[in-house]
Amino acid sequence: MKPADSPHPDIRNFSLEELENYFVSIGEKPFRAIQIFEWIYQKSAWGFGTMANLPKELRERLAKDFLCGPNAIAEKKISQEGTTKFLFDLSDREKIESVLIPTQTRTTACISTQAGCKFGCRFCASGIGGWSRNLTCAEIVTQVLHVKEEALKHQKPLTNIVFMGTGEPLDNFDNLFKAIKIINSNKGIGIGARHITISTVGLVPKIKELAKQNLQIELAISLHGYDNESRNLLMPVNRKYPFDDLVAACREHFKQTKRQITFEYILIKDVTCTAKAVQSLKKSFQGIVCKMNLIPYNPVSEFDHKTPSREEMLEFRNQLEGAGIHATIRTPRGRDVAAACGQLRHDSQKSDKADG
Ligand code: SAH
């Protein structure tokens, strides 16, 4: 059975208002909802038994009505530089991954929004096994709770959230935004909107919808191609939402929100990291206030790509800067624990097949 259909729902699927309504419906005071939020999202309670300021009968009733426990951890890997990757086993045996990325200045949780991915980008491990389902709001926030707990064990409070794990966040819009409300609320996890980034494959109508909402959330666009043709080859979604429409939607987004967009651009030898790419990007990005995040391709055995040399990547970055596009090369983290998008889940699916 899918978690969303469960007769015994996860309490983390409920917004504060919904919980208030629930408490009123059982003859309780609405402030119980705030107490529950504090226990779960601020004091890291994984059950009702420890919620000392709730009457015993109410705790027992809640334990009968709702789930509130931790995820089963299928795997936890810590890389040399402290990047920690979790593979969680969900109630229907779907596996999802989340990553804790500590740096000097911030502590980031990279969170999945779907089990698998529909979009099949031809460099990404997430799409290889196809798409299973959307994650529920509870499954999204529970990942954050696990990563936050791990970060606090190392005295590093969680500061940032990036929706760059498996799946397409804007393809699970409603659950994502319900989860973001809990993550952002000062009664919930309390992470500021400007510290939350949604990364999208480029779903143009959803980007437009996002701009209308005028939230303070950061937007990152997985660009990866430098024109229509090159993007078609790497990202099948480009046939539905072509390069020029995407760039136009980004221009519009900036006009409406005044928020700078980050573009993610994968560096693949002789494919995306070329002089032709620089010329084309220069033309398309004229006047766009943005940051280009250059991501060295992390090899996935199903694809035939190669990572450029350090010198080639630096040269590409310098040429982009020369063309007026602010660009930085992202330091790869956690390669020793397969921390690139979808790799751990994909590796576990491969070994399940080999075992069975
Ligand atoms: N669907 C969303 C979020 C998931 S992918 C999106 O497309 O943005 C998040 C990022 O993972 C992508 O932008 C891509 O840069 C990165 N990624 C995926 N596979 C990669 C690989 N093999 N090497 C380097 N980065 C990769």
XYZ file of N, CA and C in Angstrom, residues 223 226 263 265 267 272-283 285 290-295 312-329:
126
model
N 20.488 23.538 -16.482
C 20.542 23.961 -17.885
C 21.259 22.895 -18.727
N 23.862 24.206 -24.106
C 24.157 25.609 -24.406
C 23.247 26.144 -25.511
N 22.156 28.866 -12.471
C 22.070 27.840 -13.512
C 23.103 26.769 -13.232
N 25.273 23.745 -14.710
C 25.764 23.389 -16.041
C 26.825 22.315 -15.885
N 29.787 19.800 -16.705
C 30.960 19.871 -17.577
C 31.314 18.475 -18.079
N 29.819 19.528 -23.452
C 29.312 20.824 -22.949
C 30.451 21.796 -22.662
N 31.671 21.285 -22.556
C 32.814 22.113 -22.140
C 33.620 22.499 -23.375
N 33.035 23.331 -24.242
C 33.681 23.661 -25.529
C 33.616 25.167 -25.793
N 34.438 25.617 -26.754
C 34.450 27.038 -27.120
C 33.106 27.428 -27.749
N 32.508 26.514 -28.519
C 31.201 26.779 -29.144
C 30.140 27.052 -28.061
N 30.233 26.282 -26.966
C 29.268 26.452 -25.873
C 29.381 27.860 -25.284
N 30.619 28.338 -25.110
C 30.812 29.674 -24.531
C 30.148 30.726 -25.428
N 30.375 30.638 -26.732
C 29.818 31.628 -27.672
C 28.297 31.620 -27.631
N 27.732 30.412 -27.573
C 26.276 30.285 -27.588
C 25.662 30.809 -26.282
N 26.304 30.464 -25.157
C 25.791 30.936 -23.860
C 25.882 32.456 -23.775
N 26.964 32.987 -24.318
C 27.154 34.444 -24.295
C 25.971 35.137 -24.981
N 25.574 34.567 -26.122
C 24.456 35.155 -26.875
C 23.137 35.055 -26.085
N 22.551 34.496 -22.880
C 22.474 35.003 -21.504
C 22.724 36.499 -21.385
N 22.734 36.366 -13.243
C 22.678 34.973 -12.797
C 24.051 34.501 -12.342
N 24.034 33.310 -11.796
C 25.287 32.649 -11.450
C 25.284 31.311 -12.164
N 26.394 30.971 -12.768
C 26.473 29.676 -13.453
C 27.325 28.760 -12.576
N 26.679 27.690 -12.117
C 27.362 26.721 -11.275
C 27.871 25.604 -12.173
N 29.165 25.502 -12.357
C 29.716 24.492 -13.268
C 29.990 23.220 -12.478
N 29.371 22.121 -12.912
C 29.458 20.871 -12.147
C 30.245 19.832 -12.934
N 41.013 22.156 -18.495
C 39.921 22.433 -19.446
C 38.754 23.121 -18.738
N 38.476 22.661 -17.514
C 37.343 23.250 -16.775
C 37.650 24.701 -16.397
N 38.889 24.941 -15.962
C 39.268 26.309 -15.577
C 39.222 27.241 -16.785
N 39.703 26.737 -17.916
C 39.700 27.518 -19.152
C 38.246 27.886 -19.539
N 37.343 26.905 -19.408
C 35.928 27.134 -19.736
C 35.350 28.201 -18.811
N 35.651 28.057 -17.519
C 35.159 29.039 -16.544
C 35.670 30.438 -16.898
N 36.965 30.523 -17.215
C 37.544 31.833 -17.517
C 36.916 32.451 -18.766
N 36.657 31.590 -19.753
C 36.033 32.107 -20.980
C 34.614 32.621 -20.709
N 33.890 31.897 -19.853
C 32.534 32.363 -19.511
C 32.604 33.702 -18.791
N 33.525 33.793 -17.828
C 33.681 35.065 -17.090
C 34.017 36.186 -18.071
N 34.885 35.867 -19.021
C 35.273 36.851 -20.046
C 34.068 37.276 -20.879
N 33.108 36.362 -21.022
C 31.901 36.667 -21.804
C 30.841 37.345 -20.934
N 31.201 37.649 -19.683
C 30.272 38.385 -18.811
C 29.329 37.503 -18.023
N 29.607 36.188 -17.982
C 28.737 35.284 -17.212
C 29.487 34.840 -15.962
N 28.929 35.195 -14.813
C 29.596 34.853 -13.555
C 29.513 33.338 -13.333
N 30.664 32.682 -13.251
C 30.656 31.215 -13.172
C 31.631 30.704 -12.119
N 31.207 29.670 -11.392
C 32.114 29.017 -10.440
C 32.059 27.510 -10.659
N 33.189 26.854 -10.386
C 33.227 25.392 -10.524
C 32.896 24.789 -9.168
